[in-house]
Coordinates of C-alpha atoms in Angstrom, one line a residue:
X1 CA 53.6 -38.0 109.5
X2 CA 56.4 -37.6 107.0
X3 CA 55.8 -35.1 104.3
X4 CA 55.3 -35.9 101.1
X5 CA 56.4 -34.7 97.7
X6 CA 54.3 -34.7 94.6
X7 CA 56.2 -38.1 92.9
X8 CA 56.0 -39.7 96.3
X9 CA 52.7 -42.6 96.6
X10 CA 49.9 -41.9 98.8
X11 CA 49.5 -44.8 101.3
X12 CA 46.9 -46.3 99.5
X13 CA 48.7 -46.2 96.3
X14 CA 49.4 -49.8 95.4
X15 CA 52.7 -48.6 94.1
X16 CA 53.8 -47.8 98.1
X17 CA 55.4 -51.1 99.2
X18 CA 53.2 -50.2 102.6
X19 CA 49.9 -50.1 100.9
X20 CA 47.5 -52.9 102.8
X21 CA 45.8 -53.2 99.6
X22 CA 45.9 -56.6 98.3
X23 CA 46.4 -57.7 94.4
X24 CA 42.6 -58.6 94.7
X25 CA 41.7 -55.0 95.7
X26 CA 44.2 -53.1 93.1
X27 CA 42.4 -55.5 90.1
X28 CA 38.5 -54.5 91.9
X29 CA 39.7 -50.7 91.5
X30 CA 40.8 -50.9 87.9
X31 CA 37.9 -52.5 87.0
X32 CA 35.9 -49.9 88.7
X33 CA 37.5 -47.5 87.1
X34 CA 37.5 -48.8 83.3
X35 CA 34.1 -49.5 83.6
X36 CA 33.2 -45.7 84.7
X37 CA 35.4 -44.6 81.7
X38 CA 32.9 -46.9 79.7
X39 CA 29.8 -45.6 81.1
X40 CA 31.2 -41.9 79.9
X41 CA 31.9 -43.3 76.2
X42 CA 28.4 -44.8 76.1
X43 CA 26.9 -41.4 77.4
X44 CA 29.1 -39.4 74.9
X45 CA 27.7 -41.7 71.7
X46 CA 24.1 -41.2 73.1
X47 CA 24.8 -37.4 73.2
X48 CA 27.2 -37.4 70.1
X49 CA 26.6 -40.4 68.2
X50 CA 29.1 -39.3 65.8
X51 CA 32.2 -38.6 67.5
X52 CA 34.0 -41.1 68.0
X53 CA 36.7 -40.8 65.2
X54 CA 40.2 -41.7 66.3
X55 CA 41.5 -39.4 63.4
X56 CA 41.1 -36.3 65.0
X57 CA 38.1 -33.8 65.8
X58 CA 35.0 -33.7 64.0
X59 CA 32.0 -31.3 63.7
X60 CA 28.7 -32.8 64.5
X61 CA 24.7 -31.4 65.4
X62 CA 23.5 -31.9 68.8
X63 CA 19.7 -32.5 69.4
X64 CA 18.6 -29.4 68.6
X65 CA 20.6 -28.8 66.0
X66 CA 23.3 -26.7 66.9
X67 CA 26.8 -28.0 65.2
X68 CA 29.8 -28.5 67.8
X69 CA 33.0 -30.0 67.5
X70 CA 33.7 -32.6 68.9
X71 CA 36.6 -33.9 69.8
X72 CA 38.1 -37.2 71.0
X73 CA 38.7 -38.7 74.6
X74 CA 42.5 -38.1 75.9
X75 CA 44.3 -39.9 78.0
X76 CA 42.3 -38.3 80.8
X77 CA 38.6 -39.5 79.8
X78 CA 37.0 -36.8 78.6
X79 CA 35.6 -35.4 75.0
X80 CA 36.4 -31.5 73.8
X81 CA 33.2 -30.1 72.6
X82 CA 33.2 -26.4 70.6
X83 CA 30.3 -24.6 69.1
X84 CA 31.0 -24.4 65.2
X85 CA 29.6 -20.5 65.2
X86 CA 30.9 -20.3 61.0
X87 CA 28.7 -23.2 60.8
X88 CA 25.7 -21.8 62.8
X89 CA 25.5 -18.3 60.6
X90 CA 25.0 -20.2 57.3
X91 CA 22.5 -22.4 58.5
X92 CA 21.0 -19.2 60.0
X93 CA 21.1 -17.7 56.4
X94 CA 20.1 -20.4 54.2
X95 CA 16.9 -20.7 56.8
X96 CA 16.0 -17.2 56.3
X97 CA 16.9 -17.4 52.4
X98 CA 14.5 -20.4 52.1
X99 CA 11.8 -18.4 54.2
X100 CA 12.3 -15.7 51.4
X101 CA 11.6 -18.7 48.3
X102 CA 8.6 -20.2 50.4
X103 CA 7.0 -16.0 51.3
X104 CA 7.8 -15.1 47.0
X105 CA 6.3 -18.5 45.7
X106 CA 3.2 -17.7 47.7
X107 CA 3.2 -14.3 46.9
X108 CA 3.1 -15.3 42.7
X109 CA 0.7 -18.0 43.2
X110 CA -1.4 -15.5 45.0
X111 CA -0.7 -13.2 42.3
X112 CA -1.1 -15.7 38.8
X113 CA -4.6 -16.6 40.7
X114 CA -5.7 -13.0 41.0
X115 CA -4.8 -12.4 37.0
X116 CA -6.2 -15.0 36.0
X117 CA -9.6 -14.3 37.7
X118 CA -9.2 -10.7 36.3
X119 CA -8.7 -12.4 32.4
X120 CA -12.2 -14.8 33.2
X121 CA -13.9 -11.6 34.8
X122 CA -13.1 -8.8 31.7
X123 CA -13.6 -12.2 28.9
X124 CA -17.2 -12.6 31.0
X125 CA -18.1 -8.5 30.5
X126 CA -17.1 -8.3 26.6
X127 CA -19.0 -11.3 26.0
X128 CA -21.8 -10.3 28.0
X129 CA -21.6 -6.1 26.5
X130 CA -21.2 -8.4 23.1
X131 CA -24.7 -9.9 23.8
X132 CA -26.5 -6.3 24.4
X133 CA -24.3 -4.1 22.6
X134 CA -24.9 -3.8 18.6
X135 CA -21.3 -4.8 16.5
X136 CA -19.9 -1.6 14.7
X137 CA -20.9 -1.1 11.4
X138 CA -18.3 0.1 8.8
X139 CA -19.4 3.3 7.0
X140 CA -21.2 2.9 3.7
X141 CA -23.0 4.4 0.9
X142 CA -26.4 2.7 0.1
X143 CA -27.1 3.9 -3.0
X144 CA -26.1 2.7 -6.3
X145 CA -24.0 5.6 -6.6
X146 CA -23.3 8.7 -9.2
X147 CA -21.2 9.7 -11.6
X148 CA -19.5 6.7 -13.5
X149 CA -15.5 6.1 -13.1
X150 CA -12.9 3.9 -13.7
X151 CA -10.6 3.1 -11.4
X152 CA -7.4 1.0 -12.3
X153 CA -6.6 -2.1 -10.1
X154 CA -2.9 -2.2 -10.4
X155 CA -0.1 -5.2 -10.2
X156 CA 0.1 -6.8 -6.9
X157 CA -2.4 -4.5 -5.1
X158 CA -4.3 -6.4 -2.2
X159 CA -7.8 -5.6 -0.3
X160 CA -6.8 -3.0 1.8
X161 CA -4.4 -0.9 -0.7
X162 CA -7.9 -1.2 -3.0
X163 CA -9.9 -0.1 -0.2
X164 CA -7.5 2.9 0.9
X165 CA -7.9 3.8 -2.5
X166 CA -10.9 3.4 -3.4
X167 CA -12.3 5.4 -0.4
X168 CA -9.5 8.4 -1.4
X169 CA -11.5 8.6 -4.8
X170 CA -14.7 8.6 -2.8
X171 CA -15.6 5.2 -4.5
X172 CA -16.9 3.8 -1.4
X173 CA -17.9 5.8 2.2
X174 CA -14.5 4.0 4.1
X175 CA -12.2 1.2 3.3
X176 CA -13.6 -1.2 6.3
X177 CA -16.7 -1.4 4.4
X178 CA -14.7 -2.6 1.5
X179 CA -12.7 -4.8 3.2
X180 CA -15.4 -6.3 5.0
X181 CA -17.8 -6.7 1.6
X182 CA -15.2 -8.7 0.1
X183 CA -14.7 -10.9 2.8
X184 CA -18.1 -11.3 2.9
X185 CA -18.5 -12.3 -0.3
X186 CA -18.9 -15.9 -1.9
X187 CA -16.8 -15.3 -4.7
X188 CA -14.2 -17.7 -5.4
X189 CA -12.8 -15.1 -7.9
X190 CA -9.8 -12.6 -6.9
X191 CA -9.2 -9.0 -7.8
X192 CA -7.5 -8.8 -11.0
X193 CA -5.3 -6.4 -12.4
X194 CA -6.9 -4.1 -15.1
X195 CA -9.8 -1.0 -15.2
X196 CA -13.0 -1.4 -13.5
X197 CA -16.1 0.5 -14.5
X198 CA -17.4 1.9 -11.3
X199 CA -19.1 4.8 -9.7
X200 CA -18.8 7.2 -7.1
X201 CA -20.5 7.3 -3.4
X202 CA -21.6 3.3 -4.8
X203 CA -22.2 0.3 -2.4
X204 CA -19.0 -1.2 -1.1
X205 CA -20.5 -4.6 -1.8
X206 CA -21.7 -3.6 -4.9
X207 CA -18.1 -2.5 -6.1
X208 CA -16.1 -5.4 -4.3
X209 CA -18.8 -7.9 -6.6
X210 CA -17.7 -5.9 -10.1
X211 CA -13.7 -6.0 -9.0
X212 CA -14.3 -9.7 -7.9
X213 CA -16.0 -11.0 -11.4
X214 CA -12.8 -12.3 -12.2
X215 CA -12.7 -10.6 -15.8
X216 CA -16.0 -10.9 -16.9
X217 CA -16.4 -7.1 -15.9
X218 CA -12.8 -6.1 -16.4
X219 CA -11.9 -3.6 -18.7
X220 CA -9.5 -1.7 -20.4
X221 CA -9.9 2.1 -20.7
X222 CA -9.3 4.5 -23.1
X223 CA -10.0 8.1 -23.9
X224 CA -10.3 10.0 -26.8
X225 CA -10.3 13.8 -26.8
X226 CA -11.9 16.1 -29.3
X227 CA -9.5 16.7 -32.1
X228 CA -6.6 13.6 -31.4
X229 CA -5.2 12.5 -34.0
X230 CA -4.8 8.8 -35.1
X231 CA -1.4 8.3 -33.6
X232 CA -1.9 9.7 -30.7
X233 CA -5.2 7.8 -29.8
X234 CA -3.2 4.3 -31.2
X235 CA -0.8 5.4 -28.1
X236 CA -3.7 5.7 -26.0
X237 CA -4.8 2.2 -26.6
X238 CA -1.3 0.8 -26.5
X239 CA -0.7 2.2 -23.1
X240 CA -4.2 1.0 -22.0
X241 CA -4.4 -2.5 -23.7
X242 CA -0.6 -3.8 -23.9
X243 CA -0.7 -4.2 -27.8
X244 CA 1.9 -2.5 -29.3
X245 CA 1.3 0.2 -32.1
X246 CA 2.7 -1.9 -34.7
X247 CA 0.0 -4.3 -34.7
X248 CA -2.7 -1.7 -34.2
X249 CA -1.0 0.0 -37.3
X250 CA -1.3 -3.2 -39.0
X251 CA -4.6 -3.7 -38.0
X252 CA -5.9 -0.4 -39.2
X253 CA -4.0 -0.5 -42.1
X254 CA -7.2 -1.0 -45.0
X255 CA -9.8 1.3 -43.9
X256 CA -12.9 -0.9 -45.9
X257 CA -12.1 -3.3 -43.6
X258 CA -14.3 -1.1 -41.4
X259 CA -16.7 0.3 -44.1
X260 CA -15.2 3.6 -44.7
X261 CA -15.1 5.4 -47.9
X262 CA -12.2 3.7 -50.7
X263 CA -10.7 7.7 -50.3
X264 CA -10.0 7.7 -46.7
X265 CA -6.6 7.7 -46.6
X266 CA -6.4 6.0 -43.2
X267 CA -8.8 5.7 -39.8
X268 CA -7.9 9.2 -38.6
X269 CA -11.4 11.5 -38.1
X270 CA -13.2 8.2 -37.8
X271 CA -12.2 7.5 -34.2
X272 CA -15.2 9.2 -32.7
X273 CA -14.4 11.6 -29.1
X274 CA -15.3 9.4 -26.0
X275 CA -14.6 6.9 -23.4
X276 CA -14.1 3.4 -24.3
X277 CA -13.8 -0.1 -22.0
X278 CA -13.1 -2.9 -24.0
X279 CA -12.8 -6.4 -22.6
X280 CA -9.5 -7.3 -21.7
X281 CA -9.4 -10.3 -24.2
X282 CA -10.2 -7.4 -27.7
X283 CA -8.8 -8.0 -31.0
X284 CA -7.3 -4.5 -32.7
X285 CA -9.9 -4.8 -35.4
X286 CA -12.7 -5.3 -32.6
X287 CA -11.1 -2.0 -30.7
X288 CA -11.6 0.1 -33.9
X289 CA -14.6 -1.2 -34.9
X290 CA -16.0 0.1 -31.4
X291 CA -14.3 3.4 -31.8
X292 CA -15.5 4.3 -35.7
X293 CA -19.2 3.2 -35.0
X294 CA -20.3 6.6 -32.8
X295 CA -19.2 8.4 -36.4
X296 CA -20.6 6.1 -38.5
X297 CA -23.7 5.9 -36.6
X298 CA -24.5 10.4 -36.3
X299 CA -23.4 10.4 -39.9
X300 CA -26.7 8.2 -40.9
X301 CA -28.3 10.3 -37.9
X302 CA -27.8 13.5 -40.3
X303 CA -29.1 11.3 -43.5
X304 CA -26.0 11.0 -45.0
X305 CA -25.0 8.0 -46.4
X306 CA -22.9 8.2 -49.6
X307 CA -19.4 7.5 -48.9
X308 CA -17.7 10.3 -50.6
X309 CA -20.4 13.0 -49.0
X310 CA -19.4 11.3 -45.5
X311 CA -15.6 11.3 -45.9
X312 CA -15.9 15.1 -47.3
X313 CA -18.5 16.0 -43.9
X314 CA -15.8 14.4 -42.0
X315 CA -13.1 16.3 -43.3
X316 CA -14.5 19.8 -42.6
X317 CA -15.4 18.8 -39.1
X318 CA -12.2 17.8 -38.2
X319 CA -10.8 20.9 -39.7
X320 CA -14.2 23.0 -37.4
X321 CA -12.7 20.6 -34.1
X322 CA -9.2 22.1 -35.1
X323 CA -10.0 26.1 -35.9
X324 CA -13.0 26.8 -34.2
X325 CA -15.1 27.0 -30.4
X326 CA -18.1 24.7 -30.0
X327 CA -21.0 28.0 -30.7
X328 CA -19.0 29.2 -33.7
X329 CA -19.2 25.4 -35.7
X330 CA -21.5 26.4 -37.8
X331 CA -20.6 29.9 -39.0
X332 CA -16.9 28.8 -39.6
X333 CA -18.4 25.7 -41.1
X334 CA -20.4 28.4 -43.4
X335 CA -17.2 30.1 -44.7
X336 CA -15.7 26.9 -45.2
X337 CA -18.3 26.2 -47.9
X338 CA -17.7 29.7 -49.2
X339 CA -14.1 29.7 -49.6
X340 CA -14.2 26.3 -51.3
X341 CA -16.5 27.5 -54.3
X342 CA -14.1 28.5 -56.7
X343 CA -15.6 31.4 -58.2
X344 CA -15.0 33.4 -54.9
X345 CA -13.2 36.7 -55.3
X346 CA -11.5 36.5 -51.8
X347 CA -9.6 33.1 -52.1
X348 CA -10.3 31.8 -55.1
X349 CA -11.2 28.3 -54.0
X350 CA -8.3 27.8 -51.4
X351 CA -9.0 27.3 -47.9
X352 CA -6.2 29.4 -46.4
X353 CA -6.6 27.4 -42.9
X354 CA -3.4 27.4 -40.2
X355 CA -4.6 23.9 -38.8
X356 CA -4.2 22.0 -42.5
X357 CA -0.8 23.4 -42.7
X358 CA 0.2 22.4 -39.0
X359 CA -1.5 18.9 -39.0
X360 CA 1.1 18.4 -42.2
X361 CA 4.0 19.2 -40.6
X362 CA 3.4 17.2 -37.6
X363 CA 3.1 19.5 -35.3
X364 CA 1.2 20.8 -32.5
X365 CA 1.5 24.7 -32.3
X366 CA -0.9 27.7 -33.2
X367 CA 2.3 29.3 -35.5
X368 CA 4.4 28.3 -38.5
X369 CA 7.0 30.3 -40.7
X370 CA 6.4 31.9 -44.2
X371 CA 8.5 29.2 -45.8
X372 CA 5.9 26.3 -44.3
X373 CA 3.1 28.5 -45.3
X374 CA 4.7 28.2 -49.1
X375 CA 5.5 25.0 -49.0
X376 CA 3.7 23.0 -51.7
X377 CA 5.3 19.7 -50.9
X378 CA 2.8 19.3 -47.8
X379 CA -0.2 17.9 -49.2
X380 CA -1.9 19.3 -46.1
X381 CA -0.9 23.2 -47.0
X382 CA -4.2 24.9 -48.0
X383 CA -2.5 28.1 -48.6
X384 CA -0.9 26.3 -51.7
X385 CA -3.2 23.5 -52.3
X386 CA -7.2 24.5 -53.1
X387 CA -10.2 22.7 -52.2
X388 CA -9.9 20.4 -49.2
X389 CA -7.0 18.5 -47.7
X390 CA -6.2 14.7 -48.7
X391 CA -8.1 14.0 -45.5
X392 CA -9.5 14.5 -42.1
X393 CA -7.0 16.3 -39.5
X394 CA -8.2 15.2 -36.4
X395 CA -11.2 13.2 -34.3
X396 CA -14.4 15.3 -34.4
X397 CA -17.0 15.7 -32.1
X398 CA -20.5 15.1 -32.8
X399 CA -21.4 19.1 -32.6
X400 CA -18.4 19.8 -35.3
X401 CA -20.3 16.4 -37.6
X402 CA -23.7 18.3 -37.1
X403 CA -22.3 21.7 -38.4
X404 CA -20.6 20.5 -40.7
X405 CA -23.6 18.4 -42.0
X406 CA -25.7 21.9 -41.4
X407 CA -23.2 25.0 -42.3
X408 CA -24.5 28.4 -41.9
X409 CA -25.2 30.1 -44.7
X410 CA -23.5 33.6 -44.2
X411 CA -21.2 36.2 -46.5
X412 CA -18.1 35.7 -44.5
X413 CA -14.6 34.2 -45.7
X414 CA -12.6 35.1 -42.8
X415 CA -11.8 34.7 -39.3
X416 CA -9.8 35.0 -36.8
X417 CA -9.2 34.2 -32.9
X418 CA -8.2 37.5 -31.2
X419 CA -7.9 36.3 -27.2
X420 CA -6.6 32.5 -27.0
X421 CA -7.6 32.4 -23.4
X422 CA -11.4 34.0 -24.2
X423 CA -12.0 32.4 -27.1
X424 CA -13.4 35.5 -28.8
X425 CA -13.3 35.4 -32.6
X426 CA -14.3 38.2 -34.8
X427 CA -15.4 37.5 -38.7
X428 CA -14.8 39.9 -41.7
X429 CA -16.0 39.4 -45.4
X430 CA -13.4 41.0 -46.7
X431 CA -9.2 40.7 -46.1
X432 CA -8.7 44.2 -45.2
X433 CA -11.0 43.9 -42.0
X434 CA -9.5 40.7 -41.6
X435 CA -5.9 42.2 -41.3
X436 CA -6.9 44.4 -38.7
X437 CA -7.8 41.5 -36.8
X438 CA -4.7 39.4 -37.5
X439 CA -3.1 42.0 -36.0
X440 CA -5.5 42.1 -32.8
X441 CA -4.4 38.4 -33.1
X442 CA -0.5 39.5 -33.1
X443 CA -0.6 42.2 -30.7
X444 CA -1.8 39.6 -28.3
X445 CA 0.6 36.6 -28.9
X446 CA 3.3 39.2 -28.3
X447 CA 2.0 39.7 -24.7
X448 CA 1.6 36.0 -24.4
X449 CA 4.2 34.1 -25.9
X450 CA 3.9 31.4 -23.4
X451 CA -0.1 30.7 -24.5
X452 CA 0.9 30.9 -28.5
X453 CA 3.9 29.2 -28.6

């Protein structure tokens, strides 16, 4: 047998002129043949349905899910097929990161159930602890309370800065139980500015219905010490009421208007020492008509009634507020009534009083020069003026209107305060005892310039 090289045809190659196989034969071959080459495509689809894109290879999932590329027949039959590993890591990623969502939404489900069976199970306890357990009760006083106050509502103050104030002053036991009263309450009426009249260690309730009566109990306050004088007590019930001094002055300005003697020169002395509310709503002439009648009333209380015997009581009791301590009224009031009877050897009918001489010079100190003390052009100077001043000097008190009323009959002209901060006083009859004890007097200012002034 001849050998053969690689290019040469076999002997059944139809190409080798020898071949016995017939045309017949060559086209039952080719047919065979085509048709397996089919059978391969049709297997291919089944196992890669997808790949069968002329254009080139193409990545595809086989049945259980692992992507391959696959790549088109050649000229020799058969299909490439490569595992796509890039491919197979992110799927194996975004399984595990959707494991992760599915484990966390189960874990805050599990969670949001287990608070919110926590929220039912603590709302179930309070309610039922509500049932057997008594609420907490605000301190409080119960009584009607003591000493009488007044406490000042001011602009734009609500419940609770009342309430924290009112328990500071120890109006009320705590500001809860004030708080509480006035939401309580069935008043339609708010908490207006203004002065209150209330009382210490009271009823919260009981002070939350005055501050709520919408005016009717609302007040303003004023004060008058022992021994103000007219102006300063018309500032007092300016600040206190809003109406300027002007139209109290004008208001005050005819003394008859309020039944005092035709000699008074004005209102001052008449304003009787004390603590007055009036309404809110007050007219100046109803203010001083409130603050003379305490006067006018212990006047007729002593039986005395004739105007000029009440305007001259009320002069030497101003003059008794303005010298003298409460237990000495009556003996000072006694030398006042001796110095004034003109036959007396020791002043000769002139009073010879400090506080005259300082009320006329508008002052407020306990010392004056030797020039004031000559000056005649104060009518107020009883060291140059005899008898009594042109009127009272100050408010009295009703103890000063009683001594004054009642002097003490005694042989004394003069005296003098020796200790400022004591009070002690000593008396002489004559002036030469009574210089010793200016001097007492001077001795001590000298050590205590800051008290005499």
């Amino acid at each position: 047998m001849a050998d053969l090289t690689p290019d040469d045809p076999t002997p059944d190659d139809p190409r080798n002129p020898q071949s016995p196989l017939t045309r017949r034969e060559l086209r039952r071959r080719e047919e065979a043949r085509r048709s397996e080459h089919e059978a391969g495509l049709d297997e291919d689809r089944r196992e890669y349905p997808q790949a069968e894109s002329p254009e080139g290879p193409a990545e595809r999932l086989t049945t259980d899910g692992t992507p391959v590329i696959v790549r088109p027949s050649g000229r020799k039959g058969y299909q490439t097929v490569t595992v796509n590993r890039d491919r197979s890591l992110n799927a194996e990623k975004q399984a595990k990161k959707e494991a992760r969502r599915k484990r966390r939404r189960r874990r805050n489900i599990a969670l949001t159930a287990a608070f919110a069976a926590f929220v039912v199970l603590v709302a179930g306890l309070s309610f039922a602890l509500k049932a057997i357990l008594p609420d907490p009760v605000a301190e409080d006083y119960s009584g009607p309370g003591g000493a009488e106050v007044v406490f000042s509502v001011n602009e734009g103050e609500g419940a609770i800065a009342i309430g924290n104030r009112l328990a500071d002053e120890d109006i009320v036991a705590s500001s809860a139980a004030f708080i509480e009263a006035v939401n309580q309450s069935r008043s339609e009426n708010t908490i207006q500015p203004g002065e209150y009249p209330l009382r210490k260690q009271m009823k919260a309730a009981d002070a939350a219905a005055i501050l709520q009566r919408d005016g009717e109990g609302q007040v303003h306050y004023v004060a008058v010490n022992r021994g103000m004088r007219l102006g300063e007590a018309m500032s007092a019930v300016s600040e206190s009421t809003g109406i300027s001094v002007q139209d109290l002055e004008a208001a005050a300005a005819d003394p008859t208007d309020f039944g005092l003697p035709a000699e008074a020169p004005s209102l001052e002395g008449y304003l009787a020492p004390g603590e007055y509310r009036f309404p809110v709503d007050a007219e100046p002439a109803e203010i001083f008509a409130m603050m003379i009648e305490p006067t006018m009333a212990e006047l007729e209380e002593q039986g005395i009634t004739d105007e000029s015997e009440q305007f001259r009581t009320v002069t030497i009791a101003s003059i008794l507020e303005a010298e003298a301590l409460t237990d000495d009224y009556p003996i000072v009031a006694g030398i006042i009534e001796n110095r004034l009877d003109p036959s007396n050897e020791e002043t000769g009918g002139y009073l010879q009083i400090d506080a005259t001489v300082i009320y006329g010079l508008g002052q407020r100190q306990l010392q004056f020069s030797e020039e004031d003390k000559q000056d005649a052009s104060n009518e107020y100077n009883t060291y140059a003026h005899r008898g009594l001043p042109p009127g009272p000097i100050g408010a009295p008190s009703t103890q000063a209107l009683d001594a004054a009323a009642h002097p003490e009959d005694n042989d004394y002209y003069y005296w003098v305060t020796t200790n400022i901060e004591t009070g002690e006083t000593k008396f002489a009859e004559d002036y030469a005892q009574h210089r010793i004890y200016q001097q007492e007097y001077r001795d001590y200012c000298a050590d205590n310039a800051e008290i005499c002034g």
